[in-house]
CSV table of C-alpha atoms in Angstrom, one decimal:
chain,number,residue,atom,x,y,z
A,1163,MET,CA,-16.5,38.4,20.4
A,1164,LYS,CA,-17.0,34.7,20.7
A,1165,ASN,CA,-16.5,32.4,17.8
A,1166,ILE,CA,-17.6,28.8,17.7
A,1167,ILE,CA,-15.7,26.7,15.0
A,1168,VAL,CA,-16.9,23.2,14.2
A,1169,ALA,CA,-14.3,20.9,12.7
A,1170,GLU,CA,-14.6,19.9,9.0
A,1171,ALA,CA,-14.5,16.2,9.8
A,1172,GLN,CA,-16.8,15.3,12.8
A,1173,GLY,CA,-19.9,13.3,13.7
A,1174,PHE,CA,-21.1,10.0,12.2
A,1175,CYS,CA,-18.7,8.2,9.9
A,1176,TRP,CA,-20.2,6.3,7.0
A,1177,GLY,CA,-19.8,2.9,8.8
A,1178,VAL,CA,-21.9,4.1,11.7
A,1179,ARG,CA,-24.6,5.6,9.4
A,1180,ARG,CA,-24.6,2.3,7.5
A,1181,ALA,CA,-25.2,0.3,10.7
A,1182,LEU,CA,-28.0,2.6,11.7
A,1183,ASP,CA,-29.6,2.4,8.3
A,1184,ILE,CA,-29.5,-1.4,8.3
A,1185,VAL,CA,-31.1,-1.7,11.7
A,1186,ASP,CA,-33.7,0.9,10.8
A,1187,GLN,CA,-35.1,-1.5,8.2
A,1188,TYR,CA,-36.3,-3.9,11.0
A,1189,ASP,CA,-39.3,-3.3,13.4
A,1190,GLU,CA,-37.7,-5.2,16.2
A,1191,VAL,CA,-34.2,-6.7,16.7
A,1192,SER,CA,-31.9,-7.8,19.5
A,1193,ILE,CA,-28.5,-6.1,19.3
A,1194,LEU,CA,-25.6,-8.0,20.6
A,1195,GLY,CA,-23.9,-5.2,22.6
A,1196,ASP,CA,-24.1,-1.5,21.8
A,1197,LEU,CA,-24.6,-1.0,18.0
A,1198,ILE,CA,-22.3,2.0,18.3
A,1199,HIS,CA,-20.5,3.6,21.3
A,1200,ASN,CA,-22.9,6.4,22.1
A,1201,LYS,CA,-25.5,5.8,24.8
A,1202,GLN,CA,-27.8,8.6,23.6
A,1203,VAL,CA,-28.1,6.9,20.2
A,1204,VAL,CA,-28.4,3.5,21.8
A,1205,GLN,CA,-31.3,4.8,24.0
A,1206,GLU,CA,-33.0,6.1,20.9
A,1207,LEU,CA,-32.8,2.6,19.4
A,1208,GLU,CA,-34.1,1.0,22.5
A,1209,ASN,CA,-37.1,3.3,22.3
A,1210,LYS,CA,-37.8,1.9,18.8
A,1211,ASN,CA,-37.7,-1.8,19.9
A,1212,LYS,CA,-34.0,-2.2,19.0
A,1213,ARG,CA,-32.9,-3.6,22.3
A,1214,VAL,CA,-29.4,-4.5,23.5
A,1215,ILE,CA,-28.6,-7.9,24.8
A,1216,GLN,CA,-25.2,-8.8,26.3
A,1217,GLU,CA,-25.1,-12.5,25.5
A,1218,LEU,CA,-26.9,-15.1,23.5
A,1219,THR,CA,-29.3,-17.4,25.3
A,1220,GLY,CA,-30.6,-19.2,22.2
A,1221,LYS,CA,-34.2,-18.2,23.1
A,1222,GLU,CA,-34.2,-14.8,21.3
A,1223,LYS,CA,-37.1,-14.4,18.9
A,1224,ASN,CA,-35.9,-11.3,17.1
A,1225,PRO,CA,-33.1,-11.2,14.5
A,1226,ILE,CA,-29.7,-10.8,16.1
A,1227,VAL,CA,-27.7,-7.8,15.1
A,1228,ILE,CA,-23.9,-7.9,15.0
A,1229,THR,CA,-22.7,-4.4,15.9
A,1230,ALA,CA,-20.7,-2.0,13.7
A,1231,HIS,CA,-17.6,-3.0,15.8
A,1232,GLY,CA,-18.0,-6.7,14.9
A,1233,THR,CA,-18.0,-9.5,17.4
A,1234,ASP,CA,-16.0,-12.5,18.6
A,1235,ILE,CA,-16.0,-15.3,16.0
A,1236,SER,CA,-17.5,-17.7,18.7
A,1237,ASN,CA,-20.7,-15.6,18.6
A,1238,ILE,CA,-20.9,-16.0,14.8
A,1239,LYS,CA,-20.5,-19.8,15.1
A,1240,ARG,CA,-23.1,-20.0,17.9
A,1241,LEU,CA,-25.6,-18.0,15.8
A,1242,GLU,CA,-24.9,-20.4,12.9
A,1243,SER,CA,-25.4,-23.5,15.0
A,1244,LEU,CA,-28.7,-22.1,16.4
A,1245,GLU,CA,-29.8,-21.2,12.8
A,1246,MET,CA,-30.8,-17.8,14.1
A,1247,GLU,CA,-31.5,-14.9,11.7
A,1248,THR,CA,-28.5,-12.6,11.8
A,1249,VAL,CA,-28.1,-9.0,10.7
A,1250,ASP,CA,-24.5,-8.2,10.3
A,1251,THR,CA,-23.7,-4.4,10.5
A,1252,THR,CA,-19.9,-4.9,11.0
A,1253,CYS,CA,-18.2,-2.0,9.4
A,1254,PRO,CA,-16.5,-3.1,6.2
A,1255,LEU,CA,-13.3,-1.4,7.3
A,1256,VAL,CA,-13.3,-3.7,10.4
A,1257,SER,CA,-13.7,-6.7,8.0
A,1258,VAL,CA,-10.6,-5.3,6.2
A,1259,ILE,CA,-8.6,-5.8,9.4
A,1260,TYR,CA,-9.8,-9.5,9.6
A,1261,ARG,CA,-8.6,-10.1,6.1
A,1262,ALA,CA,-5.3,-8.3,6.6
A,1263,GLY,CA,-4.5,-10.4,9.7
A,1264,LYS,CA,-5.4,-13.6,7.9
A,1265,GLN,CA,-3.2,-12.7,5.0
A,1266,LEU,CA,-0.2,-12.0,7.2
A,1267,GLU,CA,-0.7,-15.3,8.9
A,1268,THR,CA,-0.7,-17.2,5.6
A,1269,GLU,CA,2.7,-15.5,4.9
A,1270,GLY,CA,4.1,-16.9,8.2
A,1271,TYR,CA,3.9,-13.8,10.4
A,1272,GLN,CA,3.0,-13.8,14.1
A,1273,ILE,CA,0.2,-11.3,14.4
A,1274,ILE,CA,0.5,-8.3,16.7
A,1275,ILE,CA,-2.7,-6.3,17.2
A,1276,ILE,CA,-2.1,-2.7,18.3
A,1277,GLY,CA,-5.2,-1.7,20.2
A,1278,ASP,CA,-7.2,-1.9,23.4
A,1279,LYS,CA,-7.7,-5.6,24.2
A,1280,ARG,CA,-10.8,-4.7,26.2
A,1281,HIS,CA,-12.6,-3.2,23.2
A,1282,VAL,CA,-15.2,-5.3,21.4
A,1283,GLU,CA,-13.5,-4.6,18.0
A,1284,VAL,CA,-10.1,-5.8,19.2
A,1285,LYS,CA,-11.7,-8.9,20.8
A,1286,GLY,CA,-13.3,-9.7,17.5
A,1287,ILE,CA,-10.1,-9.3,15.6
A,1288,ALA,CA,-8.1,-11.4,18.1
A,1289,SER,CA,-10.7,-14.2,18.0
A,1290,ARG,CA,-9.9,-14.7,14.3
A,1291,MET,CA,-6.2,-14.9,14.6
A,1292,LYS,CA,-3.8,-17.6,16.0
A,1293,ASN,CA,-2.5,-16.6,19.4
A,1294,PRO,CA,-2.1,-12.9,18.6
A,1295,ILE,CA,0.0,-10.6,20.6
A,1296,MET,CA,-2.0,-7.5,21.8
A,1297,ILE,CA,-0.2,-4.2,22.5
A,1298,ASN,CA,-1.9,-1.0,23.6
A,1299,ASP,CA,1.0,1.0,24.9
A,1300,GLU,CA,4.7,1.0,25.6
A,1301,ASP,CA,4.2,-0.8,28.9
A,1302,ASP,CA,2.6,-3.7,27.1
A,1303,LEU,CA,5.6,-3.8,24.7
A,1304,GLU,CA,8.1,-3.8,27.5
A,1305,ASN,CA,6.5,-6.7,29.2
A,1306,ILE,CA,6.3,-9.1,26.3
A,1307,ASP,CA,8.7,-11.3,24.3
A,1308,LEU,CA,8.5,-10.8,20.6
A,1309,PRO,CA,9.1,-13.5,17.9
A,1310,GLU,CA,11.6,-12.8,15.1
A,1311,LYS,CA,8.9,-12.4,12.4
A,1312,VAL,CA,5.8,-10.3,13.1
A,1313,GLY,CA,2.9,-8.9,11.2
A,1314,ILE,CA,1.2,-5.8,12.6
A,1315,ILE,CA,-2.4,-4.8,12.3
A,1316,CYS,CA,-4.3,-2.2,14.3
A,1317,GLN,CA,-7.6,-1.3,15.8
A,1318,SER,CA,-9.5,0.9,13.4
A,1319,THR,CA,-9.9,3.9,15.8
A,1320,PHE,CA,-6.4,3.9,17.2
A,1321,SER,CA,-4.2,7.0,17.5
A,1322,GLN,CA,-2.1,7.4,14.3
A,1323,ASN,CA,0.8,9.1,16.2
A,1324,LYS,CA,0.8,6.4,18.9
A,1325,PHE,CA,0.6,3.6,16.3
A,1326,ASN,CA,3.7,5.1,14.5
A,1327,LYS,CA,5.7,5.2,17.8
A,1328,LEU,CA,4.8,1.7,18.8
A,1329,VAL,CA,5.7,0.3,15.3
A,1330,GLU,CA,9.1,2.0,15.5
A,1331,ARG,CA,9.7,0.3,18.9
A,1332,ILE,CA,8.6,-3.1,17.6
A,1333,LYS,CA,10.8,-2.8,14.4
A,1334,LYS,CA,13.9,-2.4,16.6
A,1335,ARG,CA,13.2,-5.7,18.4
A,1336,VAL,CA,12.4,-8.1,15.5
A,1337,LYS,CA,14.2,-9.4,12.5
A,1338,SER,CA,11.3,-9.2,10.1
A,1339,CYS,CA,8.2,-6.9,10.3
A,1340,LYS,CA,5.3,-6.4,7.9
A,1341,ILE,CA,2.9,-3.6,8.7
A,1342,LYS,CA,-0.7,-3.2,7.7
A,1343,ASN,CA,-1.9,0.2,9.0
A,1344,THR,CA,-5.6,-0.6,9.4
A,1345,ILE,CA,-6.6,2.6,11.2
A,1346,CYS,CA,-9.6,3.7,9.1
A,1347,ALA,CA,-9.8,6.8,6.9
A,1348,PRO,CA,-12.6,8.4,8.9
A,1349,THR,CA,-10.5,8.1,12.1
A,1350,ILE,CA,-7.5,9.6,10.5
A,1351,LYS,CA,-9.5,12.5,9.0
A,1352,ARG,CA,-11.0,13.3,12.4
A,1353,GLN,CA,-7.6,13.2,14.1
A,1354,ILE,CA,-6.1,15.5,11.5
A,1355,ALA,CA,-9.1,17.9,11.9
A,1356,ALA,CA,-8.8,17.8,15.7
A,1357,GLU,CA,-5.1,18.6,15.6
A,1358,THR,CA,-5.5,21.4,13.1
A,1359,LEU,CA,-8.4,23.0,14.9
A,1360,ALA,CA,-6.8,22.7,18.4
A,1361,LYS,CA,-3.8,24.7,17.1
A,1362,SER,CA,-5.9,27.7,16.3
A,1363,VAL,CA,-8.4,28.0,19.1
A,1364,ASP,CA,-8.5,28.9,22.8
A,1365,LEU,CA,-10.5,25.9,23.9
A,1366,MET,CA,-11.6,22.6,22.4
A,1367,ILE,CA,-14.8,20.7,23.2
A,1368,VAL,CA,-14.8,17.1,22.1
A,1369,VAL,CA,-18.3,15.5,21.9
A,1370,GLY,CA,-19.0,11.8,22.1
A,1371,GLY,CA,-19.5,8.8,24.3
A,1372,TYR,CA,-17.2,8.5,27.3
A,1373,HIS,CA,-16.6,4.9,26.3
A,1374,SER,CA,-16.0,5.7,22.6
A,1375,SER,CA,-12.5,4.8,21.6
A,1376,ASN,CA,-12.2,7.2,18.7
A,1377,THR,CA,-13.7,10.1,20.7
A,1378,LYS,CA,-11.2,9.5,23.6
A,1379,LYS,CA,-8.4,9.6,21.1
A,1380,LEU,CA,-9.6,12.9,19.7
A,1381,ALA,CA,-9.7,14.4,23.2
A,1382,GLU,CA,-6.2,13.1,24.0
A,1383,LEU,CA,-4.9,14.6,20.8
A,1384,ALA,CA,-6.6,18.0,21.2
A,1385,ASN,CA,-5.4,18.3,24.7
A,1386,GLN,CA,-1.8,18.2,23.5
A,1387,TYR,CA,-2.3,21.6,22.0
A,1388,VAL,CA,-4.9,23.4,24.0
A,1389,ARG,CA,-7.2,23.0,27.0
A,1390,SER,CA,-9.8,20.4,26.0
A,1391,TYR,CA,-12.9,18.9,27.5
A,1392,HIS,CA,-14.5,15.6,26.5
A,1393,ILE,CA,-18.3,15.7,27.0
A,1394,GLU,CA,-21.2,13.4,26.0
A,1395,THR,CA,-24.0,16.0,25.7
A,1396,ALA,CA,-24.6,19.7,26.2
A,1397,GLU,CA,-25.7,19.2,29.8
A,1398,HIS,CA,-22.1,18.3,30.7
A,1399,LEU,CA,-20.8,21.8,29.7
A,1400,ASP,CA,-19.6,24.1,32.4
A,1401,PRO,CA,-19.9,27.9,31.8
A,1402,LEU,CA,-16.7,28.5,33.8
A,1403,TRP,CA,-14.6,26.7,31.1
A,1404,PHE,CA,-15.3,29.6,28.7
A,1405,GLU,CA,-14.4,32.6,30.8
A,1406,GLY,CA,-11.9,34.7,28.8
A,1407,MET,CA,-12.1,32.4,25.8
A,1408,SER,CA,-13.0,33.8,22.3
A,1409,GLU,CA,-12.2,31.0,19.9
A,1410,ILE,CA,-14.0,27.7,20.7
A,1411,GLY,CA,-13.3,24.6,18.7
A,1412,ILE,CA,-15.8,21.7,18.4
A,1413,ILE,CA,-15.2,18.2,17.2
A,1414,ALA,CA,-17.2,15.0,17.6
A,1415,GLY,CA,-16.5,11.4,17.5
A,1416,ALA,CA,-17.6,9.0,14.7
A,1417,SER,CA,-20.6,7.8,16.7
A,1418,THR,CA,-21.9,11.2,17.8
A,1419,ALA,CA,-25.3,12.2,16.3
A,1420,ASP,CA,-25.7,15.5,14.5
A,1421,TRP,CA,-28.5,16.6,17.0
A,1422,ILE,CA,-26.1,16.2,19.9
A,1423,ILE,CA,-23.4,18.3,18.2
A,1424,GLU,CA,-26.1,21.0,17.4
A,1425,GLU,CA,-27.3,21.1,21.0
A,1426,VAL,CA,-23.7,21.6,22.2
A,1427,CYS,CA,-23.2,24.5,19.8
A,1428,VAL,CA,-26.4,26.2,20.8
A,1429,LYS,CA,-25.6,25.8,24.5
A,1430,ILE,CA,-22.2,27.3,24.2
A,1431,GLY,CA,-23.7,30.1,22.2
A,1432,GLU,CA,-25.9,31.0,25.1
A,1433,PHE,CA,-22.9,31.4,27.5
A,1434,ASP,CA,-21.6,34.9,28.2
A,1435,PHE,CA,-17.9,34.7,27.6
């Protein structure tokens, strides 16, 4: 008998819902990058005249939306200089990271940002700091000289386990270290839920954008305990994955819409396994 178990913590976090609710108040906007990292939701927004732009030209007619991930401070300054209407949906928990970094700098610490330097959130954080050091993995740490006094902040969707390991490595190499764990609560809850569920099922399906940081972390975590597959939508499911499996766990990233999760559950329920 097959049993599909959906994790307690999954789907849209409150920061994503907030961003979507704000944008929904406007008939037409230009969004500076993807509002959230889920292309199905972004396409829905495009269909409602909420169109993505990749850079500012200064000729935009619509209000400009800053995404839930935030943006580089240079974009904010440019929007101010152009006196353009701005709709800021930056997650308040990302703004917390900005303030934490600034506070550490005022206390004389050299900032280390733990996170993916290619991610728009990390770029935004780094742009607000003074020459920050960016570390995503142990290789980055091995290849960089560290000052004596460092203050650590972190990408909001980073892996808690990986963060702890990197912090321990950093602490051994510096004289003074102050840590602000700025991984957000929704991310931590989803990571705990993924780990707990993965330990009790035969197979995990992780649903969310392939370029979503928090979803990729969930997939990596689940895969440590049981065979796991990261998919974007139900059409990416393969019936062969489920042969001989009875307990199927489902978890979704913080930018995955409820309707996508529901379609995945329905599709799996149709498989004969």
